mmCIF file of C-alpha atoms in Angstrom:
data_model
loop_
_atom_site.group_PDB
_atom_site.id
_atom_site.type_symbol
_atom_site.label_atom_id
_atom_site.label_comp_id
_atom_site.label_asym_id
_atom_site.label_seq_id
_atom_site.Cartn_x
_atom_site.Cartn_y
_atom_site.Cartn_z
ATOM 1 C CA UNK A 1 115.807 58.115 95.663
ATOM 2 C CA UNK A 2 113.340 60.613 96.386
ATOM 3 C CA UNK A 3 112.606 61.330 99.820
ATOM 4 C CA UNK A 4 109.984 63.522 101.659
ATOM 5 C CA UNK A 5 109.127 64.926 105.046
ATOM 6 C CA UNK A 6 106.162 67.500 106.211
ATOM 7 C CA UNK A 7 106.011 69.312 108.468
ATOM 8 C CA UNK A 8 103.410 72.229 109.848
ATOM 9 C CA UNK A 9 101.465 70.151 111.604
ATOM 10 C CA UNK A 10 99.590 70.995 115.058
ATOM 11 C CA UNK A 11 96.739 71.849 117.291
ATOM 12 C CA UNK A 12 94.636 74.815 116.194
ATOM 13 C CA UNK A 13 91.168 75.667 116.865
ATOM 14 C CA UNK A 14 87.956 75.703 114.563
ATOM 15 C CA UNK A 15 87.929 77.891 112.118
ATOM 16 C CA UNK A 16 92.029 78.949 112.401
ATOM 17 C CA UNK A 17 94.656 78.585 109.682
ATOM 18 C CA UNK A 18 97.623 76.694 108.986
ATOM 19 C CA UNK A 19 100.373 75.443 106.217
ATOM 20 C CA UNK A 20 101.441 72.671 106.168
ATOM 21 C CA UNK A 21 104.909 72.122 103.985
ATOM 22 C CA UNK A 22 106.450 68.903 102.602
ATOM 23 C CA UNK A 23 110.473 69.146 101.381
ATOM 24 C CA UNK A 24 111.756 67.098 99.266
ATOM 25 C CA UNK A 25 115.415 65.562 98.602
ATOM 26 C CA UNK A 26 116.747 63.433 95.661
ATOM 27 C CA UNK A 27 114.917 65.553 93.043
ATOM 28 C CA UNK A 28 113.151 68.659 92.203
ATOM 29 C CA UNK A 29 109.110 68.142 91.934
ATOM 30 C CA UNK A 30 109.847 69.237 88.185
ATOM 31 C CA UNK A 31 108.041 66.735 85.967
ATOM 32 C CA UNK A 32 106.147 65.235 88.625
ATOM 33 C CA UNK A 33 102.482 65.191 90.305
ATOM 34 C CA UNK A 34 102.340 66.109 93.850
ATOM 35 C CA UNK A 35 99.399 65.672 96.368
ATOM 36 C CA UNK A 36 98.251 65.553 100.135
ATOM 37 C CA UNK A 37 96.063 62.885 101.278
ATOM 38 C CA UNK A 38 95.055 62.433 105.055
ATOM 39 C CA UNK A 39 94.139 59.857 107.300
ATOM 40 C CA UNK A 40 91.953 60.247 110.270
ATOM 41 C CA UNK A 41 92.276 57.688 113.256
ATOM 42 C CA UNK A 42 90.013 54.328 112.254
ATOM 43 C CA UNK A 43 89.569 55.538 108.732
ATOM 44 C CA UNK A 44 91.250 54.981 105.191
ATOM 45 C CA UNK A 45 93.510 57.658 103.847
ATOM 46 C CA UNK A 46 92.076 60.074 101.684
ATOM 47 C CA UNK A 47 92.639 62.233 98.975
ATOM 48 C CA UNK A 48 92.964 65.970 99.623
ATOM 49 C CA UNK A 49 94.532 67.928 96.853
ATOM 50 C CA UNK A 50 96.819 67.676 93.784
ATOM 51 C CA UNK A 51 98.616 69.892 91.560
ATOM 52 C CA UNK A 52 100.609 68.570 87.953
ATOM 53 C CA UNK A 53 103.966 70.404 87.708
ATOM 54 C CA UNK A 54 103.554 71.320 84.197
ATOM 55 C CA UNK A 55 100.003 72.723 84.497
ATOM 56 C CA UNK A 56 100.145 73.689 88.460
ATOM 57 C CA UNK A 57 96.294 73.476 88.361
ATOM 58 C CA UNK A 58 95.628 72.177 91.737
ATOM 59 C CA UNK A 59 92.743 69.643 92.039
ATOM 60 C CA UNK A 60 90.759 69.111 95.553
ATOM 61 C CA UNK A 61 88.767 67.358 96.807
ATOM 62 C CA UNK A 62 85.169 68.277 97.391
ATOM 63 C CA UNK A 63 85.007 68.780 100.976
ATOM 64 C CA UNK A 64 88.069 70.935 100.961
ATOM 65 C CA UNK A 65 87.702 73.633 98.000
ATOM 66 C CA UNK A 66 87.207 76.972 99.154
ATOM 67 C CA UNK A 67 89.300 76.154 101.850
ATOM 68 C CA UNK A 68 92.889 74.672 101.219
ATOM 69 C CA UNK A 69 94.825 75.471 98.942
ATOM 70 C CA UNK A 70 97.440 73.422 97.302
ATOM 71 C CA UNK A 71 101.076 74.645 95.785
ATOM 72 C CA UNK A 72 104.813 74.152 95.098
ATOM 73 C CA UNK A 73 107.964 75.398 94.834
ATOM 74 C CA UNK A 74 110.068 74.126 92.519
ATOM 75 C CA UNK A 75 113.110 76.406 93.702
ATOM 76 C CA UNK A 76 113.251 75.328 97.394
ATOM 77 C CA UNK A 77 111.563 71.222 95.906
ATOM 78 C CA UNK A 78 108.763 72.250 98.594
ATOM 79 C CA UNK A 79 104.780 71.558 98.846
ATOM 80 C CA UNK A 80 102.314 73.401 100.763
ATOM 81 C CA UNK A 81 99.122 72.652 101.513
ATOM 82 C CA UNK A 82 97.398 76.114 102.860
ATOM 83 C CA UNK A 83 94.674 75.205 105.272
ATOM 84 C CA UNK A 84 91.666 77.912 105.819
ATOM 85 C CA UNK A 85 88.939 77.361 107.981
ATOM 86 C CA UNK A 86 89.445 74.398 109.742
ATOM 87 C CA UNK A 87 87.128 71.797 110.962
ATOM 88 C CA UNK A 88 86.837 69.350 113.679
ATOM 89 C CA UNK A 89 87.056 66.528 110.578
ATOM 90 C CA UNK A 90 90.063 67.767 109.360
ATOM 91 C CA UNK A 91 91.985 66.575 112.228
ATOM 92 C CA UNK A 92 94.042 63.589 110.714
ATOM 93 C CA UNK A 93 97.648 62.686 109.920
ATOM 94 C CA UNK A 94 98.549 64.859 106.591
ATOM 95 C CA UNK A 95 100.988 62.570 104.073
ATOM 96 C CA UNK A 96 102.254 64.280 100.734
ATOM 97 C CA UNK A 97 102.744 61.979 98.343
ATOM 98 C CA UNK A 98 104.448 62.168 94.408
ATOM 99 C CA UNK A 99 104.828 60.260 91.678
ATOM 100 C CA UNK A 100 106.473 61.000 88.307
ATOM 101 C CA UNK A 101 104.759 62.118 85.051
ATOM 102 C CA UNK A 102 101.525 64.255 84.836
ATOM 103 C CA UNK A 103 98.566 61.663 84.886
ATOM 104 C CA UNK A 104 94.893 63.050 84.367
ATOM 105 C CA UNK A 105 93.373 64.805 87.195
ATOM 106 C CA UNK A 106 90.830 62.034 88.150
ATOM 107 C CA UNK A 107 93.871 59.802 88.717
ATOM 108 C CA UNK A 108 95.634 61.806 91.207
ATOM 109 C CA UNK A 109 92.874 61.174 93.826
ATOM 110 C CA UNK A 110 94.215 57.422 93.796
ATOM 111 C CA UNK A 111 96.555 56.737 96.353
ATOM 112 C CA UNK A 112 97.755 53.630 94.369
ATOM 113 C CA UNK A 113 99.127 56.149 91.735
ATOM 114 C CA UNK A 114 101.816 57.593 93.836
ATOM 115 C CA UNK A 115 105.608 56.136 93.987
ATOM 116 C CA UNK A 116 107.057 58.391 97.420
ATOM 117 C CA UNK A 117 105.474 59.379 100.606
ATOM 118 C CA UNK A 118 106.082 61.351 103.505
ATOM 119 C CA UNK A 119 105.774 59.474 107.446
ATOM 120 C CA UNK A 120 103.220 62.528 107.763
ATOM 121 C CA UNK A 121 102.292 65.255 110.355
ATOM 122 C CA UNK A 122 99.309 65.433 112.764
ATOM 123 C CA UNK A 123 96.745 67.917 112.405
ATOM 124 C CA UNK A 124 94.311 68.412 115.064
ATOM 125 C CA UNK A 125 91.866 70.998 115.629
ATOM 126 C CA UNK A 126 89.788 70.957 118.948
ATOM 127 C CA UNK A 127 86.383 73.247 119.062
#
């Protein structure tokens, strides 16, 4: 059974940096999807980013291009979610998520799509 933890998580300020990383056991991310989604406190958890492990075109959402960056290693069964300019409304609880096959990129921002998921790590950044 496939298994995940992140970690990375913290308190940073406005406009600092972090990477957040999610390992995996049971498998290697090979012939899977892979994604973030976050969940700030009193709202729904959202989609971040995605990236197919065939392509490894990353997909984000809107609020976040330019910004994060999504990516995997196969070798170490690792996701990272680089986080660049940070924003007071990116402080939430960070969840990686996977599910098998290589669905089209508007279905990876469905959290109903994914089969494993991480207990998450808090991100909060304070101005």
């Amino acid at each position: 059974q496939v298994q995940l933890v992140e970690s990375g998580g913290g308190l940073v300020q406005a406009g600092d940096s972090l990477r957040l990383s999610c390992a995996a056991s049971g498998r290697t991310f090979g012939g899977y999807s892979v994604a973030w989604f976050r969940q700030a406190p009193g709202k729904e958890r959202d989609f971040v980013a995605a990236i197919r492990s065939t392509s490894r075109t990353p997909y984000y959402e809107d609020s976040v291009k330019g910004r994060f960056t999504i990516s995997m290693d196969d070798a170490k069964n690792t996701l990272y979610l680089q986080m660049n300019s940070l924003r007071l409304e990116d402080t939430a609880v960070y969840y990686c998520a996977t599910r098998r096959g290589n669905p089209i990129l508007s279905a990876l921002r469905e959290e109903s799509m994914y089969e494993y998921w991480g207990p998450g790590t808090q991100v909060t950044v304070s101005s």
